[in-house]
Every structure is written in structure tokens, then in C-alpha cells.
Amino acid sequence: MTFTAGAELADPLADRFGDNVIGDAAVAVAHPNIALVKYWGKRDETYFLPVTGSLSMTLDIYPTTTAVRLHAEPGDTVVLNDRPAVGDAHARVARFLDLVRARAGRDEHAVVVSSNAGPTGAGLASSASGFAALAVAAAAAYGLDVDARALSRLARRGSGSACRSIFGGFAVWHAGEGDGAAGDASSYAEPIDGDALDPALIVAVVDDGAKAVSSREAMRRTCDTSPFYQPWAAASRLDLDEMRKAIARRDLPAVGEIAERNALGMHATMLLARPSVRYLSPRSVALLDRVLALRADGIAAYATMDAGPNVKVLCARADEQRVTTALRDGGDVADIQVAHLGPGATLVRDDER
Ligand code: 2P0
């Protein structure tokens, strides 16, 4: 048996772990999500509360698998992609486990072993899948009695976008109201019905190296210094309302148009940050040109870009081959993957991996 968040929100996880937990250990898998209306900017850095709501699709590629096992040693041991994590990477995981321990009323430390099937830190949402998998595995290993919404709020404390990867398909992350504990209670993701849209997302990787400026630093700098930030945030709230309606009426061109303008606007805000942040490279721009050319040819294809130079193109499944070919031929692309709607974060048995 595996747990898929979002299937039945009210079910406490504890009822569903069953035989997935071996002693005080658990293994979870989560997938990255790509925002069609972006999260860019925090109103509260302690609780990871966003300035605006956002909306994403969880992918069926690039899973993160994370095992958490409690141990009697002092301190947490963290292994990421087969290497011991040190410095900030270790501190982020240890701080997250501190939260879980405080909630569970336990003080044992843990060994965390996590690996990403996709590139790490390259704007392909590895922190979203990473902290969603860690939240599910750590909650299970420490015996937290949490439902999917609480799990989404917990994942948010590791990395904001991780709260959306608890769920499969499309998810909306509510900004919530207030700061501190009030904001914490009201800011979570939940699934929205959009499976009928069933789009393809073509992920064109132009550079799989880690980004030079972290998204955390970039969004902080943008909020603090960019004169474009407030106008984008105001527009993004409207984009979110329109996006929900477009998904509900299965209007892929509208979904794509809103996603593309929202992403371009986000990048515009950071170009005007001081100092400026620019994630898009000439290769990214060449791919954006290909997307325009596809549209001129009558193909409904729309681009979105995150905190990195890689370009993701939304289109109908029926067009995915044509779009993939155009992107491969039209740019200097290191790798190209076709993604569809993927599943929510799931506990797995050791022998199922
Ligand atoms: C998003 N991104 O909505 C936006 C769009 C990148 C661009 O969420 O500081 O790793 O850990 O909350 O979640 C990347 O930021 O940042 C992100 P933190 P996170 O997907």
C-alpha cells in the first residue's frame, strides 16, 4: 500500500502508513512541480509565506526518493545524490527535521538519504520534490499524525514550492492571510481538478548546472529592490483567478497565455532588481523564438521559465512530438524530456523501489 496525498484529504496519514514503516524509518517519492502562476516573493521568511498565491502542475519525471531513518547518534547525517551534505545544504535539512521533531515531541536524530533523478539546483524544481519527499518520509519516520494539508504546510517550511508537490496533477497554493502562526495555518496547497486538460510539458534543458544566484536570494532581492515587483504581484493575483477559470473550462491556449505572461513578468521583475538577476541565457531566448515560430504555424505552445535558463513548453499531448522536434532542432539543447501530469508524494516500501 502506498499513500497518495490528495486522494482523500481528511485521512490521517497514520492510518495509511501501515506496513510502509519499518521501525522508525520511511521512504518517500515526490515529483517536481512547475508553476504556471509563479511563487516569487515572501511576506514572511520564517514561515515561508508567499506574497501571492501560485498554481502548478506536478510532473511525472525527475522524481526525488528520500529515506529517513532515526538513529541514536548525535546530529543528523544527510546524504544528497550519494554525497554527504555539508554547510547550507545540511543545515536546511537539519532545521527542517528540528521542526518535525518539535511537533512529534521526539529528540532522536536521523539519517537522511536522498537522490534526485533530475538535475539539482538548475531551476527544475529539485527543492520542491526534495522537501516534499522529505516531509512525507520524515513525518512517517517520526510518527506525526498529519493529514495532507498539514503535510503541505510542513513541506512549505522546507521550500515554499514543495507544498505543491505533495499533490499530483494541478495544485493551487493559497497565499493565506496574516504573518506568523496565523499565516502558517492558512497557507497551503490543495489539488484542483484539471486532469481533463491533460497537457504535455516539454522540458528543454540548456544547462543542468546549479544556478549562480539561489532562487531564495533572487526573490528576496527582487522584493526588496525591484520597482516592477508590486505591479507584477498585483497582476499575478489576477492571473491566478483567470488561470483557475481557464483550467476549469479546459482552455489550453488561455492556460498557456497566462502562464507565459506570468513567467515573463517574473523575469522582468528580477531584471530590475538591484543588482539585477538574469537567469535566461541566449539559448533560452533562442528557444522562446522557437515557441513563437510554433505559434505562428498554428501550434498552441507556450513557454515558462523558472530560476534558471531552462525552458518548459506547455502544449497539447497531440502536439508534443512536433514541439519536441522544433525545440531540439531550433536551439542548443543539452537534453529534452516530455512530461505529463504526475502523481502526488507517496510513501513507498523499501522493496518497491
Ligand atoms: C515557483 N520558483 O513558483 C517559483 C518560480 C522559482 C521560480 O518556487 O526560498 O525553491 O525555498 O521557498 O521554492 C523556487 O523557489 O524557494 C520557486 P524557497 P523555492 O516554482
Short mmCIF file of C-alpha atoms and ligand atoms in Angstrom, two decimals:
data_model
loop_
_atom_site.label_atom_id
_atom_site.label_comp_id
_atom_site.label_asym_id
_atom_site.label_seq_id
_atom_site.Cartn_x
_atom_site.Cartn_y
_atom_site.Cartn_z
CA MET A 1 0.00 0.00 0.00
CA THR A 2 1.22 3.48 -0.76
CA PHE A 3 -0.09 6.81 0.36
CA THR A 4 -1.00 9.31 -2.32
CA ALA A 5 -1.68 12.71 -0.86
CA GLY A 6 -4.75 14.38 -2.22
CA ALA A 7 -6.75 11.22 -2.74
CA GLU A 8 -8.68 11.69 0.48
CA LEU A 9 -7.63 14.81 2.27
CA ALA A 10 -9.26 14.02 5.57
CA ASP A 11 -7.50 10.71 6.09
CA PRO A 12 -4.80 10.92 8.71
CA LEU A 13 -1.53 9.65 7.32
CA ALA A 14 -1.05 7.44 10.33
CA ASP A 15 -3.99 5.26 9.28
CA ARG A 16 -2.41 4.69 5.93
CA PHE A 17 1.22 4.06 6.72
CA GLY A 18 0.59 0.51 7.76
CA ASP A 19 3.39 -1.68 6.61
CA ASN A 20 5.31 1.14 4.89
CA VAL A 21 7.18 1.95 8.05
CA ILE A 22 9.94 -0.38 9.11
CA GLY A 23 10.76 0.58 12.67
CA ASP A 24 11.30 4.34 12.76
CA ALA A 25 12.12 4.61 9.08
CA ALA A 26 10.27 5.51 5.91
CA VAL A 27 10.95 6.05 2.24
CA ALA A 28 9.03 8.54 0.09
CA VAL A 29 8.99 9.59 -3.54
CA ALA A 30 7.91 13.03 -4.78
CA HIS A 31 7.97 14.73 -8.17
CA PRO A 32 8.84 18.29 -9.08
CA ASN A 33 6.15 20.79 -9.98
CA ILE A 34 6.34 23.64 -12.45
CA ALA A 35 4.37 26.76 -11.62
CA LEU A 36 2.05 28.16 -14.29
CA VAL A 37 1.39 31.11 -11.99
CA LYS A 38 4.62 31.71 -10.10
CA TYR A 39 5.56 31.99 -6.46
CA TRP A 40 8.05 34.82 -6.34
CA GLY A 41 8.46 36.68 -3.07
CA LYS A 42 7.85 36.01 0.64
CA ARG A 43 5.94 38.16 3.07
CA ASP A 44 7.34 36.15 6.00
CA GLU A 45 10.71 34.44 5.67
CA THR A 46 10.43 32.42 8.89
CA TYR A 47 7.23 30.65 7.90
CA PHE A 48 7.79 30.74 4.13
CA LEU A 49 4.62 32.71 3.50
CA PRO A 50 4.29 33.94 -0.08
CA VAL A 51 3.21 37.40 -1.20
CA THR A 52 0.88 35.87 -3.80
CA GLY A 53 -0.85 32.57 -4.43
CA SER A 54 0.50 30.28 -7.16
CA LEU A 55 -0.61 27.36 -9.29
CA SER A 56 1.42 24.45 -10.61
CA MET A 57 1.41 21.15 -12.40
CA THR A 58 3.23 18.22 -10.82
CA LEU A 59 5.32 16.33 -13.36
CA ASP A 60 5.80 12.62 -13.97
CA ILE A 61 9.58 12.97 -14.50
CA TYR A 62 12.61 13.69 -12.28
CA PRO A 63 11.41 12.07 -9.03
CA THR A 64 13.24 12.51 -5.75
CA THR A 65 13.49 9.46 -3.49
CA THR A 66 14.22 10.11 0.18
CA ALA A 67 14.75 7.70 3.06
CA VAL A 68 14.64 8.83 6.68
CA ARG A 69 15.76 6.52 9.47
CA LEU A 70 16.01 7.58 13.09
CA HIS A 71 19.23 6.78 14.87
CA ALA A 72 20.79 7.11 18.31
CA GLU A 73 23.80 9.15 17.15
CA PRO A 74 24.14 12.83 17.99
CA GLY A 75 23.29 15.02 14.98
CA ASP A 76 21.69 14.34 11.62
CA THR A 77 23.53 12.69 8.77
CA VAL A 78 22.43 13.83 5.32
CA VAL A 79 23.46 12.24 2.02
CA LEU A 80 22.29 14.00 -1.16
CA ASN A 81 22.90 12.37 -4.52
CA ASP A 82 25.44 9.97 -2.96
CA ARG A 83 27.48 12.70 -1.30
CA PRO A 84 27.47 13.82 2.33
CA ALA A 85 25.70 17.18 2.56
CA VAL A 86 27.65 19.91 4.32
CA GLY A 87 27.17 23.59 5.05
CA ASP A 88 23.88 25.17 3.98
CA ALA A 89 22.54 22.01 2.34
CA HIS A 90 22.94 20.08 5.61
CA ALA A 91 21.62 22.97 7.71
CA ARG A 92 18.41 23.25 5.66
CA VAL A 93 17.61 19.57 6.18
CA ALA A 94 18.58 19.62 9.87
CA ARG A 95 16.42 22.72 10.51
CA PHE A 96 13.52 21.01 8.79
CA LEU A 97 13.97 17.88 10.93
CA ASP A 98 14.05 20.13 14.03
CA LEU A 99 10.54 21.26 13.11
CA VAL A 100 9.35 17.69 12.69
CA ARG A 101 10.97 16.64 15.98
CA ALA A 102 9.37 19.56 17.83
CA ARG A 103 5.94 18.57 16.51
CA ALA A 104 6.47 14.91 17.27
CA GLY A 105 7.86 15.58 20.75
CA ARG A 106 10.87 13.40 19.96
CA ASP A 107 14.54 14.16 20.03
CA GLU A 108 16.24 11.37 18.07
CA HIS A 109 18.33 12.47 15.14
CA ALA A 110 18.15 10.84 11.74
CA VAL A 111 19.98 9.63 8.69
CA VAL A 112 18.52 11.13 5.50
CA VAL A 113 19.48 9.67 2.14
CA SER A 114 18.01 11.47 -0.85
CA SER A 115 18.58 11.30 -4.57
CA ASN A 116 17.19 13.28 -7.48
CA ALA A 117 16.63 11.62 -10.83
CA GLY A 118 16.82 15.07 -12.45
CA PRO A 119 19.31 17.95 -12.27
CA THR A 120 19.74 19.58 -8.84
CA GLY A 121 19.54 23.36 -8.32
CA ALA A 122 19.11 24.10 -12.02
CA GLY A 123 15.64 25.67 -11.92
CA LEU A 124 13.97 22.30 -12.39
CA ALA A 125 12.24 22.25 -9.02
CA SER A 126 14.57 19.83 -7.24
CA SER A 127 13.91 21.63 -3.94
CA ALA A 128 10.16 21.14 -4.45
CA SER A 129 10.40 17.38 -4.97
CA GLY A 130 13.18 17.20 -2.37
CA PHE A 131 11.32 18.81 0.52
CA ALA A 132 8.01 17.18 -0.40
CA ALA A 133 9.68 13.74 -0.25
CA LEU A 134 11.49 14.70 2.97
CA ALA A 135 8.25 15.95 4.59
CA VAL A 136 6.41 12.71 3.79
CA ALA A 137 9.28 10.43 4.83
CA ALA A 138 10.16 12.39 7.99
CA ALA A 139 6.52 12.69 9.09
CA ALA A 140 6.22 8.92 8.76
CA ALA A 141 9.51 8.11 10.45
CA TYR A 142 8.77 10.38 13.43
CA GLY A 143 5.16 9.18 13.66
CA LEU A 144 3.47 12.53 13.04
CA ASP A 145 -0.29 12.31 12.73
CA VAL A 146 -0.87 14.69 9.86
CA ASP A 147 -3.33 14.97 7.00
CA ALA A 148 -2.36 16.06 3.51
CA ARG A 149 -2.99 19.75 4.22
CA ALA A 150 -0.76 19.68 7.29
CA LEU A 151 1.84 17.87 5.23
CA SER A 152 1.66 20.60 2.59
CA ARG A 153 2.16 23.26 5.29
CA LEU A 154 5.08 21.29 6.67
CA ALA A 155 6.74 20.87 3.25
CA ARG A 156 6.35 24.64 2.73
CA ARG A 157 8.71 25.25 5.65
CA GLY A 158 11.49 23.42 3.81
CA SER A 159 10.97 25.15 0.48
CA GLY A 160 7.89 27.13 -0.47
CA SER A 161 7.22 25.38 -3.76
CA ALA A 162 7.45 21.96 -2.05
CA CYS A 163 3.95 22.46 -0.59
CA ARG A 164 2.56 22.00 -4.13
CA SER A 165 4.46 18.74 -4.82
CA ILE A 166 2.55 16.97 -2.04
CA PHE A 167 -0.25 16.76 -4.61
CA GLY A 168 -0.42 15.29 -8.07
CA GLY A 169 -1.91 17.00 -11.11
CA PHE A 170 -2.65 20.69 -10.76
CA ALA A 171 -2.33 22.34 -7.36
CA VAL A 172 -3.03 25.82 -6.09
CA TRP A 173 -1.01 27.23 -3.19
CA HIS A 174 -3.12 29.68 -1.23
CA ALA A 175 -1.14 32.67 -0.04
CA GLY A 176 -3.14 32.67 3.19
CA GLU A 177 -3.67 35.64 5.46
CA GLY A 178 -1.52 37.28 8.09
CA ASP A 179 2.01 36.57 9.19
CA GLY A 180 3.49 34.19 11.73
CA ALA A 181 1.24 31.45 13.10
CA ALA A 182 -1.95 32.80 11.50
CA GLY A 183 -0.31 32.85 8.11
CA ASP A 184 1.14 29.41 8.73
CA ALA A 185 -2.32 27.94 9.28
CA SER A 186 -3.84 29.48 6.17
CA SER A 187 -1.07 28.98 3.60
CA TYR A 188 -1.14 25.54 2.00
CA ALA A 189 -1.59 23.87 -1.35
CA GLU A 190 -4.52 21.80 -2.45
CA PRO A 191 -5.30 19.88 -5.61
CA ILE A 192 -7.59 21.35 -8.23
CA ASP A 193 -9.43 19.38 -10.83
CA GLY A 194 -7.67 19.80 -14.14
CA ASP A 195 -6.84 16.27 -15.16
CA ALA A 196 -9.10 16.56 -18.21
CA LEU A 197 -6.79 19.20 -19.67
CA ASP A 198 -4.02 16.58 -19.63
CA PRO A 199 -1.30 18.73 -21.23
CA ALA A 200 2.27 17.90 -22.13
CA LEU A 201 5.15 19.95 -20.75
CA ILE A 202 8.31 19.73 -22.83
CA VAL A 203 11.33 20.40 -20.64
CA ALA A 204 14.25 21.73 -22.69
CA VAL A 205 17.42 21.64 -20.62
CA VAL A 206 20.00 24.08 -21.90
CA ASP A 207 22.18 23.98 -18.78
CA ASP A 208 21.89 21.48 -15.94
CA GLY A 209 24.47 23.16 -13.72
CA ALA A 210 23.49 24.72 -10.39
CA LYS A 211 22.40 28.34 -10.65
CA ALA A 212 24.74 31.15 -9.61
CA VAL A 213 22.13 33.03 -7.56
CA SER A 214 19.78 30.93 -5.44
CA SER A 215 16.07 31.48 -6.02
CA ARG A 216 15.76 32.36 -2.34
CA GLU A 217 18.27 35.19 -2.64
CA ALA A 218 16.89 36.29 -6.01
CA MET A 219 13.31 36.57 -4.78
CA ARG A 220 14.41 38.42 -1.65
CA ARG A 221 16.42 40.88 -3.70
CA THR A 222 13.56 41.33 -6.16
CA CYS A 223 11.00 42.02 -3.42
CA ASP A 224 13.31 44.45 -1.67
CA THR A 225 14.59 46.44 -4.63
CA SER A 226 12.67 45.95 -7.88
CA PRO A 227 10.24 48.74 -8.87
CA PHE A 228 8.46 46.11 -11.01
CA TYR A 229 7.75 43.80 -8.09
CA GLN A 230 4.47 45.26 -6.77
CA PRO A 231 2.91 45.65 -10.25
CA TRP A 232 3.80 42.04 -11.05
CA ALA A 233 2.34 40.81 -7.74
CA ALA A 234 -0.91 42.68 -8.43
CA ALA A 235 -1.09 41.21 -11.95
CA SER A 236 -0.23 37.75 -10.66
CA ARG A 237 -3.25 37.72 -8.34
CA LEU A 238 -5.46 38.35 -11.37
CA ASP A 239 -3.53 35.73 -13.37
CA LEU A 240 -4.29 33.17 -10.68
CA ASP A 241 -8.04 33.85 -10.85
CA GLU A 242 -8.01 33.68 -14.64
CA MET A 243 -5.86 30.55 -14.65
CA ARG A 244 -8.27 28.67 -12.42
CA LYS A 245 -11.13 29.53 -14.76
CA ALA A 246 -9.11 28.58 -17.86
CA ILE A 247 -8.23 25.19 -16.36
CA ALA A 248 -11.85 24.59 -15.36
CA ARG A 249 -13.02 25.18 -18.93
CA ARG A 250 -10.11 23.11 -20.36
CA ASP A 251 -8.88 26.06 -22.40
CA LEU A 252 -5.25 25.19 -23.12
CA PRO A 253 -4.42 28.32 -25.17
CA ALA A 254 -5.67 30.52 -22.33
CA VAL A 255 -3.74 28.47 -19.75
CA GLY A 256 -0.62 28.82 -21.87
CA GLU A 257 -1.02 32.54 -22.48
CA ILE A 258 -1.49 33.28 -18.79
CA ALA A 259 1.46 31.05 -17.83
CA GLU A 260 3.78 32.64 -20.37
CA ARG A 261 2.99 36.23 -19.45
CA ASN A 262 3.22 35.45 -15.74
CA ALA A 263 6.68 33.90 -16.17
CA LEU A 264 7.97 36.70 -18.42
CA GLY A 265 6.70 39.21 -15.88
CA MET A 266 8.51 37.41 -13.06
CA HIS A 267 11.75 37.54 -15.04
CA ALA A 268 11.14 41.24 -15.75
CA THR A 269 10.88 41.93 -12.01
CA MET A 270 14.27 40.39 -11.36
CA LEU A 271 15.95 42.14 -14.28
CA LEU A 272 15.10 45.37 -12.46
CA ALA A 273 16.34 44.16 -9.08
CA ARG A 274 19.44 45.90 -7.78
CA PRO A 275 21.77 44.26 -8.51
CA SER A 276 19.95 42.69 -11.42
CA VAL A 277 19.29 38.92 -11.58
CA ARG A 278 19.16 37.34 -15.02
CA TYR A 279 18.57 33.60 -15.33
CA LEU A 280 17.74 33.50 -19.04
CA SER A 281 20.65 32.91 -21.41
CA PRO A 282 20.92 33.35 -25.20
CA ARG A 283 19.97 29.68 -25.51
CA SER A 284 16.79 30.30 -23.51
CA VAL A 285 15.90 33.20 -25.78
CA ALA A 286 16.52 31.08 -28.88
CA LEU A 287 14.00 28.58 -27.52
CA LEU A 288 11.49 31.35 -26.84
CA ASP A 289 11.85 32.27 -30.52
CA ARG A 290 11.07 28.67 -31.45
CA VAL A 291 7.90 28.83 -29.37
CA LEU A 292 6.83 31.99 -31.20
CA ALA A 293 7.53 30.28 -34.53
CA LEU A 294 5.43 27.28 -33.49
CA ARG A 295 2.53 29.57 -32.64
CA ALA A 296 2.90 31.34 -35.98
CA ASP A 297 2.50 27.85 -37.50
CA GLY A 298 -0.75 27.36 -35.60
CA ILE A 299 0.57 25.17 -32.75
CA ALA A 300 -0.66 26.18 -29.29
CA ALA A 301 2.69 26.09 -27.46
CA TYR A 302 3.60 28.39 -24.57
CA ALA A 303 6.80 28.82 -22.57
CA THR A 304 7.52 29.12 -18.88
CA MET A 305 10.89 29.61 -17.18
CA ASP A 306 11.92 29.40 -13.55
CA ALA A 307 15.06 30.27 -11.61
CA GLY A 308 17.39 29.01 -14.32
CA PRO A 309 17.91 29.13 -18.09
CA ASN A 310 15.87 26.01 -18.90
CA VAL A 311 12.63 26.43 -20.84
CA LYS A 312 9.46 24.40 -20.35
CA VAL A 313 6.86 24.44 -23.10
CA LEU A 314 3.20 23.67 -22.47
CA CYS A 315 1.21 22.15 -25.32
CA ALA A 316 -1.46 19.58 -26.10
CA ARG A 317 -0.37 15.95 -25.98
CA ALA A 318 -1.27 15.67 -29.66
CA ASP A 319 1.40 18.29 -30.46
CA GLU A 320 4.15 17.03 -28.15
CA GLN A 321 6.22 15.35 -30.86
CA ARG A 322 6.14 18.34 -33.14
CA VAL A 323 7.04 20.72 -30.31
CA THR A 324 9.84 18.47 -29.11
CA THR A 325 11.33 18.29 -32.60
CA ALA A 326 11.11 22.06 -33.07
CA LEU A 327 12.84 22.74 -29.77
CA ARG A 328 15.55 20.17 -30.41
CA ASP A 329 16.24 21.48 -33.90
CA GLY A 330 15.94 25.15 -33.06
CA GLY A 331 18.23 25.54 -30.09
CA ASP A 332 21.37 24.37 -28.40
CA VAL A 333 19.62 21.88 -26.14
CA ALA A 334 21.51 19.51 -23.81
CA ASP A 335 18.53 17.33 -23.02
CA ILE A 336 14.83 17.30 -23.72
CA GLN A 337 12.15 15.48 -21.74
CA VAL A 338 8.43 15.14 -22.29
CA ALA A 339 6.46 15.38 -19.05
CA HIS A 340 2.79 14.94 -18.25
CA LEU A 341 0.73 15.34 -15.10
CA GLY A 342 2.40 13.33 -12.37
CA PRO A 343 1.44 11.84 -9.01
CA GLY A 344 1.48 13.29 -5.51
CA ALA A 345 4.11 12.49 -2.92
CA THR A 346 3.95 8.88 -1.89
CA LEU A 347 5.36 6.58 0.74
CA VAL A 348 6.96 3.50 -0.78
CA ARG A 349 8.02 0.22 0.69
CA ASP A 350 11.71 -0.45 0.54
CA ASP A 351 11.13 -3.44 -1.73
CA GLU A 352 9.05 -1.38 -4.18
CA ARG A 353 11.86 0.97 -5.07
C1 2P0 B 1 7.79 28.65 -8.40
N1 2P0 B 1 10.18 29.20 -8.02
O1 2P0 B 1 6.63 29.06 -8.22
C2 2P0 B 1 8.89 29.68 -8.41
C3 2P0 B 1 9.11 30.27 -9.78
C4 2P0 B 1 11.21 29.56 -8.94
C5 2P0 B 1 10.59 30.45 -9.93
O2 2P0 B 1 9.45 28.35 -6.12
O3 2P0 B 1 13.01 30.06 -0.77
O4 2P0 B 1 12.97 26.86 -4.00
O5 2P0 B 1 12.87 27.57 -0.78
O6 2P0 B 1 10.79 28.95 -0.71
O7 2P0 B 1 10.50 27.22 -3.53
C6 2P0 B 1 11.73 28.40 -6.33
O8 2P0 B 1 11.78 28.80 -5.05
O9 2P0 B 1 12.21 28.91 -2.76
C7 2P0 B 1 10.38 28.65 -6.82
P1 2P0 B 1 12.21 28.87 -1.18
P2 2P0 B 1 11.83 27.80 -3.80
O10 2P0 B 1 8.03 27.45 -8.62
#
